[in-house]
CSV table of C-alpha atoms and ligand atoms in Angstrom, one decimal:
chain,number,residue,atom,x,y,z
A,1,MET,CA,65.3,158.4,71.1
A,2,SER,CA,67.1,158.5,67.7
A,3,GLY,CA,66.5,156.0,65.3
A,4,ASN,CA,62.7,154.7,64.1
A,5,ARG,CA,62.4,151.7,61.7
A,6,ALA,CA,59.8,152.2,59.0
A,7,VAL,CA,59.0,151.0,56.1
A,8,ALA,CA,59.5,153.1,52.8
A,9,TYR,CA,58.4,152.4,49.4
A,10,LEU,CA,61.8,152.0,46.9
A,11,LYS,CA,60.8,151.3,43.2
A,12,PRO,CA,58.1,149.8,41.6
A,13,GLY,CA,57.3,146.1,43.8
A,14,ALA,CA,59.8,146.7,46.2
A,15,VAL,CA,59.9,148.4,49.5
A,16,GLU,CA,62.8,148.8,52.1
A,17,VAL,CA,62.4,148.8,55.9
A,18,ARG,CA,65.1,151.6,57.0
A,19,THR,CA,65.5,154.0,59.8
A,20,ILE,CA,64.1,157.3,59.6
A,21,ASP,CA,64.3,160.3,62.4
A,22,TYR,CA,62.3,159.7,65.2
A,23,PRO,CA,59.0,162.3,65.0
A,24,THR,CA,58.5,165.5,66.3
A,25,LEU,CA,55.5,167.7,66.5
A,26,GLU,CA,56.5,169.6,63.5
A,27,LEU,CA,56.1,168.2,60.0
A,28,GLN,CA,60.0,167.7,58.5
A,29,ASP,CA,60.6,168.1,54.6
A,30,GLY,CA,60.8,164.3,53.2
A,31,PRO,CA,59.8,162.4,49.8
A,32,GLY,CA,56.8,163.4,49.3
A,33,VAL,CA,55.9,166.4,52.1
A,34,ALA,CA,54.1,169.3,50.1
A,35,SER,CA,56.8,171.9,50.2
A,36,LYS,CA,53.9,174.2,52.1
A,37,ASN,CA,53.5,171.4,54.5
A,38,VAL,CA,57.5,171.6,55.5
A,39,GLY,CA,57.9,172.9,58.3
A,40,ARG,CA,54.0,172.7,59.4
A,41,LYS,CA,54.1,173.2,63.7
A,42,CYS,CA,51.7,170.1,65.3
A,43,ARG,CA,51.1,171.1,69.0
A,44,HIS,CA,47.7,169.5,68.3
A,45,GLY,CA,49.5,166.6,67.6
A,46,VAL,CA,50.6,163.3,69.8
A,47,ILE,CA,54.0,160.8,68.8
A,48,LEU,CA,52.6,157.5,69.0
A,49,LYS,CA,54.4,154.1,70.1
A,50,VAL,CA,52.4,151.7,66.7
A,51,LEU,CA,51.0,148.7,68.4
A,52,ALA,CA,49.4,147.2,64.8
A,53,THR,CA,49.8,148.9,61.2
A,54,ASN,CA,48.4,147.1,58.3
A,55,ILE,CA,49.3,146.9,54.8
A,56,CYS,CA,46.3,147.4,52.8
A,57,GLY,CA,45.8,147.4,49.2
A,58,SER,CA,45.9,151.0,48.7
A,59,ASP,CA,49.2,151.0,49.4
A,60,GLN,CA,50.1,148.0,46.6
A,61,HIS,CA,48.9,150.6,44.3
A,62,MET,CA,51.8,152.5,45.1
A,63,VAL,CA,54.3,150.4,45.5
A,64,ARG,CA,53.2,148.7,42.2
A,65,GLY,CA,54.4,151.7,40.9
A,66,ARG,CA,50.7,152.8,39.3
A,67,THR,CA,51.2,156.1,41.3
A,68,THR,CA,53.5,158.7,41.1
A,69,ALA,CA,54.6,158.2,45.0
A,70,PRO,CA,58.2,159.3,45.2
A,71,GLU,CA,61.2,157.2,46.4
A,72,GLY,CA,61.6,156.9,50.2
A,73,LEU,CA,58.0,157.9,50.9
A,74,VAL,CA,57.3,156.3,54.3
A,75,LEU,CA,54.2,154.1,53.7
A,76,GLY,CA,51.3,153.4,56.8
A,77,HIS,CA,47.8,154.7,57.2
A,78,GLU,CA,46.3,151.7,59.1
A,79,ILE,CA,48.0,152.7,63.1
A,80,THR,CA,46.6,151.7,66.5
A,81,GLY,CA,49.1,152.9,68.8
A,82,GLU,CA,49.9,153.9,72.5
A,83,ILE,CA,50.9,158.3,73.4
A,84,VAL,CA,54.2,158.2,74.0
A,85,GLU,CA,54.2,161.8,73.7
A,86,ARG,CA,51.5,164.9,73.7
A,87,GLY,CA,51.8,168.8,72.1
A,88,PRO,CA,50.4,171.5,74.4
A,89,ASP,CA,47.8,171.9,73.0
A,90,VAL,CA,46.5,168.5,73.0
A,91,GLU,CA,43.6,168.6,75.6
A,92,PHE,CA,41.5,165.4,76.0
A,93,LEU,CA,44.3,162.6,75.3
A,94,ASP,CA,47.2,161.6,77.9
A,95,VAL,CA,50.6,159.3,77.5
A,96,GLY,CA,49.4,155.6,78.2
A,97,ASP,CA,46.1,156.2,76.2
A,98,ILE,CA,45.5,153.8,73.0
A,99,VAL,CA,44.0,155.1,70.1
A,100,SER,CA,42.9,154.0,66.9
A,101,VAL,CA,43.4,156.2,64.0
A,102,PRO,CA,41.9,157.6,61.0
A,103,PHE,CA,43.9,157.0,57.4
A,104,ASN,CA,42.4,160.6,56.9
A,105,ILE,CA,43.4,163.1,58.5
A,106,ALA,CA,41.7,165.9,59.6
A,107,CYS,CA,41.5,169.2,61.1
A,108,GLY,CA,38.2,169.4,62.5
A,109,ARG,CA,38.1,173.0,61.9
A,110,CYS,CA,37.1,173.3,58.7
A,111,ARG,CA,33.8,173.7,56.4
A,112,ASN,CA,34.5,169.6,55.6
A,113,CYS,CA,35.1,168.5,58.6
A,114,LYS,CA,32.4,170.7,60.8
A,115,GLU,CA,30.2,168.4,58.0
A,116,ARG,CA,31.7,165.5,58.9
A,117,LYS,CA,33.1,164.9,55.9
A,118,THR,CA,37.0,164.1,56.9
A,119,GLY,CA,38.2,161.9,53.8
A,120,ILE,CA,38.1,165.5,52.1
A,121,CYS,CA,39.4,168.1,54.9
A,122,LEU,CA,40.3,171.7,53.1
A,123,SER,CA,43.6,172.6,55.4
A,124,VAL,CA,45.3,169.6,55.4
A,125,ASN,CA,46.5,168.6,52.6
A,126,PRO,CA,48.2,172.0,50.8
A,127,ALA,CA,47.7,170.2,47.1
A,128,ARG,CA,43.9,168.8,47.0
A,129,PRO,CA,41.3,168.4,49.4
A,130,GLY,CA,42.1,165.1,51.6
A,131,ALA,CA,45.2,163.4,53.4
A,132,ALA,CA,46.4,160.8,55.1
A,133,TYR,CA,49.8,159.1,56.1
A,134,GLY,CA,52.1,157.7,54.2
A,135,TYR,CA,50.4,158.1,50.8
A,136,VAL,CA,51.2,159.9,47.8
A,137,ASP,CA,49.4,163.4,46.8
A,138,MET,CA,48.3,163.6,50.4
A,139,GLY,CA,50.0,166.0,52.0
A,140,GLY,CA,53.3,164.1,52.8
A,141,TRP,CA,52.3,162.9,56.3
A,142,VAL,CA,54.6,160.6,57.3
A,143,GLY,CA,53.4,156.7,57.2
A,144,GLY,CA,53.1,154.9,60.1
A,145,GLN,CA,54.1,151.4,59.6
A,146,ALA,CA,56.6,152.5,61.6
A,147,GLU,CA,57.9,151.9,65.3
A,148,TYR,CA,56.9,155.5,65.9
A,149,VAL,CA,55.0,157.8,64.1
A,150,MET,CA,53.3,161.7,65.1
A,151,VAL,CA,49.4,162.8,64.6
A,152,PRO,CA,48.2,165.7,63.9
A,153,TYR,CA,45.1,167.3,65.7
A,154,ALA,CA,45.1,164.6,67.7
A,155,ASP,CA,42.1,165.1,69.8
A,156,PHE,CA,39.9,165.4,67.3
A,157,ASN,CA,41.7,162.7,65.2
A,158,ALA,CA,42.3,159.8,67.6
A,159,LEU,CA,39.8,157.6,69.1
A,160,ARG,CA,40.7,156.3,72.3
A,161,PHE,CA,39.9,152.8,74.0
A,162,PRO,CA,39.0,153.5,77.4
A,163,ASP,CA,39.8,150.1,78.7
A,164,ARG,CA,43.5,149.4,77.8
A,165,ASP,CA,43.2,145.9,78.9
A,166,ALA,CA,40.6,145.1,76.2
A,167,ALA,CA,42.0,147.2,73.4
A,168,ARG,CA,45.2,145.0,74.1
A,169,GLU,CA,43.5,141.8,74.3
A,170,LYS,CA,41.1,142.3,71.0
A,171,LEU,CA,44.0,144.3,69.1
A,172,LEU,CA,43.9,142.4,66.0
A,173,ASP,CA,40.5,143.4,65.6
A,174,LEU,CA,40.4,146.4,66.5
A,175,THR,CA,43.9,147.7,64.2
A,176,MET,CA,40.9,147.1,61.6
A,177,LEU,CA,38.9,150.5,62.5
A,178,SER,CA,41.9,152.9,61.2
A,179,ASP,CA,40.9,151.8,57.2
A,180,ILE,CA,39.1,148.6,56.2
A,181,PHE,CA,36.3,147.8,58.8
A,182,PRO,CA,34.9,151.4,58.3
A,183,THR,CA,35.8,151.9,54.4
A,184,GLY,CA,34.0,148.1,53.8
A,185,PHE,CA,31.0,149.4,56.8
A,186,HIS,CA,30.9,153.0,54.2
A,187,GLY,CA,31.0,150.5,51.4
A,188,ALA,CA,27.7,148.4,52.6
A,189,VAL,CA,25.9,151.4,54.0
A,190,THR,CA,26.2,153.7,50.9
A,191,ALA,CA,25.1,150.7,48.9
A,192,GLY,CA,21.8,150.7,50.7
A,193,ALA,CA,22.7,147.2,52.4
A,194,GLY,CA,20.3,146.9,55.0
A,195,VAL,CA,18.0,144.4,56.9
A,196,GLY,CA,16.9,141.3,54.4
A,197,SER,CA,18.8,143.2,52.0
A,198,THR,CA,20.6,141.2,49.3
A,199,VAL,CA,24.1,142.6,48.7
A,200,TYR,CA,26.9,142.0,45.8
A,201,VAL,CA,30.7,142.9,46.7
A,202,ALA,CA,33.3,142.6,43.9
A,203,GLY,CA,36.5,142.3,45.0
A,204,ALA,CA,37.3,139.5,48.4
A,205,GLY,CA,40.7,141.4,49.7
A,206,PRO,CA,40.6,142.8,52.8
A,207,VAL,CA,38.0,145.7,52.0
A,208,GLY,CA,35.8,143.7,49.9
A,209,LEU,CA,35.6,141.0,52.6
A,210,ALA,CA,35.0,144.1,55.4
A,211,ALA,CA,32.5,145.0,53.4
A,212,ALA,CA,30.6,141.5,53.3
A,213,ALA,CA,31.0,141.5,56.8
A,214,SER,CA,29.0,144.4,57.2
A,215,ALA,CA,26.8,144.0,54.9
A,216,GLN,CA,26.4,140.9,57.3
A,217,LEU,CA,26.4,143.2,60.2
A,218,LEU,CA,23.9,145.6,58.9
A,219,GLY,CA,21.0,142.2,58.5
A,220,ALA,CA,21.8,141.4,54.9
A,221,ALA,CA,19.6,138.5,53.6
A,222,VAL,CA,22.5,137.2,51.4
A,223,VAL,CA,26.0,138.1,50.8
A,224,ILE,CA,27.4,137.4,47.5
A,225,VAL,CA,31.4,138.3,47.1
A,226,GLY,CA,33.1,138.1,43.9
A,227,ASP,CA,36.5,137.8,43.1
A,228,LEU,CA,39.0,135.8,40.5
A,229,ASN,CA,40.9,134.3,43.4
A,230,ALA,CA,40.1,131.3,44.8
A,231,GLN,CA,41.6,131.8,48.1
A,232,ARG,CA,39.8,134.8,48.3
A,233,LEU,CA,37.0,133.6,47.6
A,234,ALA,CA,37.1,130.9,50.3
A,235,GLN,CA,37.9,132.7,52.8
A,236,ALA,CA,34.5,134.8,52.3
A,237,ARG,CA,32.9,131.2,52.4
A,238,SER,CA,34.3,130.9,55.6
A,239,PHE,CA,31.9,133.4,56.7
A,240,GLY,CA,29.1,132.6,55.3
A,241,CYS,CA,29.4,134.6,52.4
A,242,GLU,CA,28.2,133.2,48.8
A,243,THR,CA,30.3,133.5,45.6
A,244,VAL,CA,31.0,134.6,42.1
A,245,ASP,CA,34.3,133.4,40.3
A,246,VAL,CA,34.1,136.6,37.7
A,247,SER,CA,36.6,134.5,35.5
A,248,ARG,CA,33.7,132.1,34.9
A,249,GLY,CA,31.9,134.3,33.3
A,250,PRO,CA,29.3,137.2,33.7
A,251,VAL,CA,28.3,138.5,37.2
A,252,GLU,CA,24.8,138.0,36.3
A,253,GLU,CA,24.0,134.8,35.0
A,254,GLN,CA,26.2,133.4,38.8
A,255,ILE,CA,24.0,135.9,40.8
A,256,ALA,CA,21.2,134.5,39.3
A,257,GLU,CA,21.9,130.7,40.2
A,258,ILE,CA,22.1,131.9,43.5
A,259,LEU,CA,19.2,134.5,44.4
A,260,GLY,CA,17.0,133.2,41.1
A,261,GLU,CA,17.3,136.9,40.1
A,262,PRO,CA,20.4,138.1,37.9
A,263,GLU,CA,20.0,141.2,40.1
A,264,VAL,CA,20.9,142.3,43.9
A,265,ASP,CA,19.4,145.4,46.4
A,266,ALA,CA,22.8,146.6,46.8
A,267,ALA,CA,26.4,146.9,45.1
A,268,VAL,CA,29.3,146.9,46.3
A,269,ASP,CA,32.9,147.6,44.3
A,270,ALA,CA,36.2,146.9,46.3
A,271,VAL,CA,38.1,146.7,43.5
A,272,GLY,CA,39.3,150.4,41.9
A,273,PHE,CA,40.8,151.3,39.0
A,274,GLU,CA,43.4,147.5,39.1
A,275,ALA,CA,39.8,145.8,37.8
A,276,ARG,CA,40.3,142.8,35.6
A,277,GLY,CA,38.0,141.4,32.8
A,278,HIS,CA,35.5,139.3,33.5
A,279,GLY,CA,34.7,135.9,31.5
A,280,SER,CA,38.8,134.3,31.8
A,281,ALA,CA,41.6,134.0,34.7
A,282,ASP,CA,44.0,135.4,32.5
A,283,ALA,CA,41.8,138.6,31.4
A,284,PRO,CA,43.8,141.9,30.9
A,285,GLU,CA,43.0,144.7,33.2
A,286,ALA,CA,40.0,146.7,32.3
A,287,PRO,CA,39.7,149.6,34.6
A,288,ALA,CA,35.9,150.0,33.8
A,289,THR,CA,34.5,146.7,34.4
A,290,VAL,CA,33.7,146.3,38.0
A,291,LEU,CA,31.6,149.7,37.5
A,292,ASN,CA,29.9,148.5,35.0
A,293,SER,CA,28.7,145.3,35.7
A,294,LEU,CA,27.3,146.6,39.2
A,295,MET,CA,25.3,149.1,37.1
A,296,GLY,CA,24.3,145.3,35.5
A,297,VAL,CA,23.3,143.7,38.2
A,298,THR,CA,22.0,146.6,40.8
A,299,LYS,CA,18.2,146.7,40.5
A,300,ALA,CA,16.7,150.0,39.2
A,301,GLY,CA,16.5,152.7,42.4
A,302,GLY,CA,19.5,150.8,44.2
A,303,ALA,CA,23.0,152.4,44.9
A,304,LEU,CA,26.5,151.6,44.4
A,305,GLY,CA,29.2,152.1,47.4
A,306,ILE,CA,32.2,152.3,45.9
A,307,PRO,CA,35.2,152.5,48.0
A,308,GLY,CA,37.5,151.1,45.4
A,309,LEU,CA,39.9,153.4,44.2
A,310,TYR,CA,40.1,155.2,41.3
A,311,VAL,CA,42.5,157.6,40.7
A,312,THR,CA,43.7,160.7,38.4
A,313,ASP,CA,47.0,159.7,37.1
A,314,ASP,CA,47.9,156.1,36.3
A,315,PRO,CA,51.2,155.9,34.9
A,316,GLY,CA,50.5,152.2,34.4
A,317,GLY,CA,47.2,152.5,32.8
A,318,VAL,CA,46.0,149.7,29.8
A,319,ASP,CA,45.6,152.9,27.2
A,320,GLN,CA,45.8,156.9,27.5
A,321,ASP,CA,42.5,157.4,28.9
A,322,ALA,CA,43.5,155.0,31.5
A,323,ARG,CA,46.7,157.0,32.0
A,324,THR,CA,44.6,159.9,33.4
A,325,GLY,CA,41.5,158.0,34.8
A,326,THR,CA,39.7,158.7,32.0
A,327,LEU,CA,37.4,155.2,32.5
A,328,LYS,CA,34.7,154.2,29.9
A,329,VAL,CA,31.5,153.6,32.4
A,330,ARG,CA,28.2,153.3,31.2
A,331,LEU,CA,26.3,155.8,32.9
A,332,GLY,CA,23.5,155.9,30.4
A,333,LEU,CA,22.9,152.7,32.1
A,334,GLY,CA,23.1,153.4,35.8
A,335,TRP,CA,21.2,157.1,34.5
A,336,ALA,CA,18.5,154.8,33.1
A,337,LYS,CA,18.3,152.8,36.3
A,338,SER,CA,18.5,156.0,38.6
A,339,HIS,CA,21.0,154.7,40.5
A,340,HIS,CA,22.6,156.5,43.3
A,341,PHE,CA,27.0,156.1,43.5
A,342,THR,CA,28.9,157.1,46.5
A,343,THR,CA,32.7,157.5,45.8
A,344,GLY,CA,35.8,158.9,47.9
A,345,GLN,CA,37.9,158.1,50.9
A,346,CYS,CA,35.9,156.7,53.9
A,347,PRO,CA,35.2,159.1,56.5
A,348,VAL,CA,36.3,156.7,58.9
A,349,MET,CA,35.5,159.2,61.9
A,350,LYS,CA,31.7,158.5,60.9
A,351,TYR,CA,31.9,154.8,61.9
A,352,HIS,CA,35.4,154.2,64.1
A,353,ARG,CA,33.2,154.4,67.1
A,354,ALA,CA,30.1,152.8,66.9
A,355,LEU,CA,32.4,149.6,65.0
A,356,SER,CA,34.7,149.6,67.8
A,357,GLN,CA,31.8,149.0,70.6
A,358,ALA,CA,30.8,146.1,68.1
A,359,ILE,CA,34.1,144.5,68.2
A,360,LEU,CA,34.5,144.7,72.2
A,361,HIS,CA,30.8,143.4,72.6
A,362,ASP,CA,31.6,140.4,70.1
A,363,LYS,CA,28.8,141.4,67.3
A,364,VAL,CA,31.4,141.1,65.0
A,365,HIS,CA,34.7,139.1,64.0
A,366,ILE,CA,36.6,141.2,61.5
A,367,ALA,CA,39.9,140.0,62.3
A,368,LYS,CA,38.9,136.6,61.1
A,369,ALA,CA,36.6,137.6,58.1
A,370,VAL,CA,39.5,139.2,56.9
A,371,ASN,CA,42.4,136.3,57.7
A,372,ALA,CA,44.5,138.9,60.0
A,373,THR,CA,48.1,137.6,59.9
A,374,VAL,CA,50.7,139.1,62.3
A,375,ILE,CA,54.0,139.6,60.8
A,376,GLY,CA,57.3,141.6,62.7
A,377,ILE,CA,57.9,145.2,60.7
A,378,GLU,CA,61.3,143.8,59.5
A,379,GLU,CA,59.2,141.1,57.4
A,380,ALA,CA,57.0,144.2,55.9
A,381,PRO,CA,59.0,143.0,52.3
A,382,ARG,CA,57.7,140.0,52.6
A,383,GLY,CA,54.2,140.7,53.5
A,384,TYR,CA,53.8,143.3,50.7
A,385,ALA,CA,55.2,140.1,48.2
A,386,GLU,CA,52.7,138.1,49.5
A,387,PHE,CA,49.8,140.3,49.5
A,388,ASP,CA,50.7,141.5,46.2
A,389,GLN,CA,50.7,137.3,44.8
A,390,GLY,CA,47.0,137.7,46.3
A,391,ALA,CA,47.5,135.6,49.4
A,392,SER,CA,44.2,136.2,51.4
A,393,ARG,CA,45.3,137.6,54.2
A,394,LYS,CA,45.7,140.9,55.6
A,395,TYR,CA,49.2,141.9,57.3
A,396,VAL,CA,49.3,143.5,60.5
A,397,LEU,CA,53.0,144.7,61.2
A,398,ASP,CA,53.6,144.6,64.9
A,399,PRO,CA,56.6,146.5,65.7
A,400,HIS,CA,56.7,146.6,69.0
A,401,GLY,CA,55.7,142.9,70.0
A,402,ALA,CA,52.3,144.2,71.7
A,403,LEU,CA,50.6,141.4,69.3
A,404,ASN,CA,52.1,138.5,70.7
A,405,GLY,CA,49.6,135.7,71.8
A,406,VAL,CA,46.4,138.4,70.5
A,407,ARG,CA,44.4,136.3,68.8
A,408,ALA,CA,41.8,137.1,66.8
A,409,VAL,CA,37.8,136.8,68.6
B,1,NAD,N1,37.6,154.2,49.9
B,1,NAD,C1,38.5,154.3,50.6
B,1,NAD,O1,38.8,154.9,51.7
B,1,NAD,C2,39.4,152.7,50.6
B,1,NAD,C3,40.1,152.5,51.8
B,1,NAD,C4,40.9,151.5,51.5
B,1,NAD,C5,40.9,150.9,50.8
B,1,NAD,N2,40.1,151.1,49.2
B,1,NAD,C6,40.8,150.8,48.0
B,1,NAD,O2,39.4,149.3,48.0
B,1,NAD,C7,40.0,148.8,47.0
B,1,NAD,C8,40.7,147.4,47.5
B,1,NAD,O3,41.5,146.7,48.9
B,1,NAD,P1,41.9,145.7,49.3
B,1,NAD,O4,43.2,146.2,50.2
B,1,NAD,O5,40.9,145.0,49.6
B,1,NAD,O6,43.0,145.2,47.7
B,1,NAD,P2,43.1,143.7,47.5
B,1,NAD,O7,44.5,144.7,46.0
B,1,NAD,O8,44.0,143.2,48.2
B,1,NAD,O9,41.9,143.4,47.1
B,1,NAD,C9,41.3,143.6,45.5
B,1,NAD,C10,41.0,142.3,44.5
B,1,NAD,O10,39.9,142.5,44.1
B,1,NAD,C11,39.8,141.4,42.5
B,1,NAD,N3,39.6,141.8,41.3
B,1,NAD,C12,40.1,142.0,40.3
B,1,NAD,N4,39.4,142.5,39.8
B,1,NAD,C13,37.9,142.4,39.5
B,1,NAD,C14,36.9,142.0,39.4
B,1,NAD,N5,36.6,142.3,37.9
B,1,NAD,N6,35.9,142.0,39.8
B,1,NAD,C15,36.1,140.6,40.8
B,1,NAD,N7,37.3,141.2,41.5
B,1,NAD,C16,37.6,141.6,41.2
B,1,NAD,C17,41.4,141.4,43.3
B,1,NAD,O11,41.5,139.9,43.1
B,1,NAD,C18,41.8,141.4,44.2
B,1,NAD,O12,41.4,140.1,45.3
B,1,NAD,C19,41.5,148.9,46.2
B,1,NAD,O13,41.8,149.8,45.8
B,1,NAD,C20,42.1,150.5,47.7
B,1,NAD,O14,42.8,151.2,47.5
B,1,NAD,C21,39.6,152.8,49.3
B,2,ZN,ZN1,44.3,151.0,54.3
B,3,ZN,ZN1,39.6,170.0,58.3
């Protein structure tokens, strides 16, 4: 095998589908590869034929030029595929297995992995704790928006679907297990969503919608989703959520109209550092808006789940502070209300097996909730552009036609 079509970051606003090398069981030098990772042997890895790989809001931060991602970085951290080659140290997976791959790369051997904190594995990224495929500052592991990709520490990372036929049939739902479904679920769980709770989710992008569907799965009495994108709010209503339009004015007033009181039990930030200010449709970016408004609307003693991404370097930040990820967060308010906060990468592995069972046994309809939309890998630039413009869709790339005829369940 020689070529491998893959989606690469070109420059702010542009991605390109290009032919890269077919993966090997060794991390080769390339754009974004940490120097200490060059030549890293992956006898514990597998090579996957990618069956489904999704475009994420996290990719958009890079493609909008809001990170220091290098030109040529191959994108894609949401990967589901079939094993076509296994390294000599792989014990429990076989060629032909269909697997979901957590977007976090974890070794399974370090202190944090042993504590199930797989989003901050200590040994896969020489620059800082935590690694991912196709992501700036995440070790340089080659992205999976490609026909083929190498997955290291495969026994530990991969979730194998024992029934291949069932996996293929529900692939459009199962592809959400690599990131947004566990991420949304983690947001809801860490916010304290549970039976009978009231939940506010800021952001009606795919992660917010996944958090809302997760809160429902957890038994929430009312799930309210906020955004300023009317189409995305309509998508949230399509599966039973209430909505608030943050461009109309204060969130707490709109929550009071729905609940009869201005507070909720649990709140999720599914927006992150590119948050827009409230109160007008063309409000400029105000990166601490969501964090501050969530502290305002969450009951005393409640919690904030914060999957929305915050960065240490943002070349496009609104001011000097924002450019170093320094935000004007009203911590005094959160402190006074004894709030808990949970930030960081979602440790996907904590949740993906249980959520796969919920999908396979029809307990949740995650692909419908996020409006999963299949496109070919050559159409990736269009998918990125439409998603950037706020399309209410979760774009799923289908490099090998595996999703032909597959429907959301
Ligand atoms: N923690 C993790 O492990 C993890 C995993 C995946 C994604 N993420 C992050 O989650 C965030 C959401 O991802 P996504 O794919 O849904 O992105 P997205 O960009 O599609 O969605 C963000 C939504 O927030 C809305 N928004 C902007 N300002 C708002 C405000 N003040 N109040 C309410 N809504 C507002 C936007 O209109 C948009 O619809 C991103 O920051 C992404 O990087 C984190
Ligand atoms: Zn993602
Ligand atoms: Zn580790």
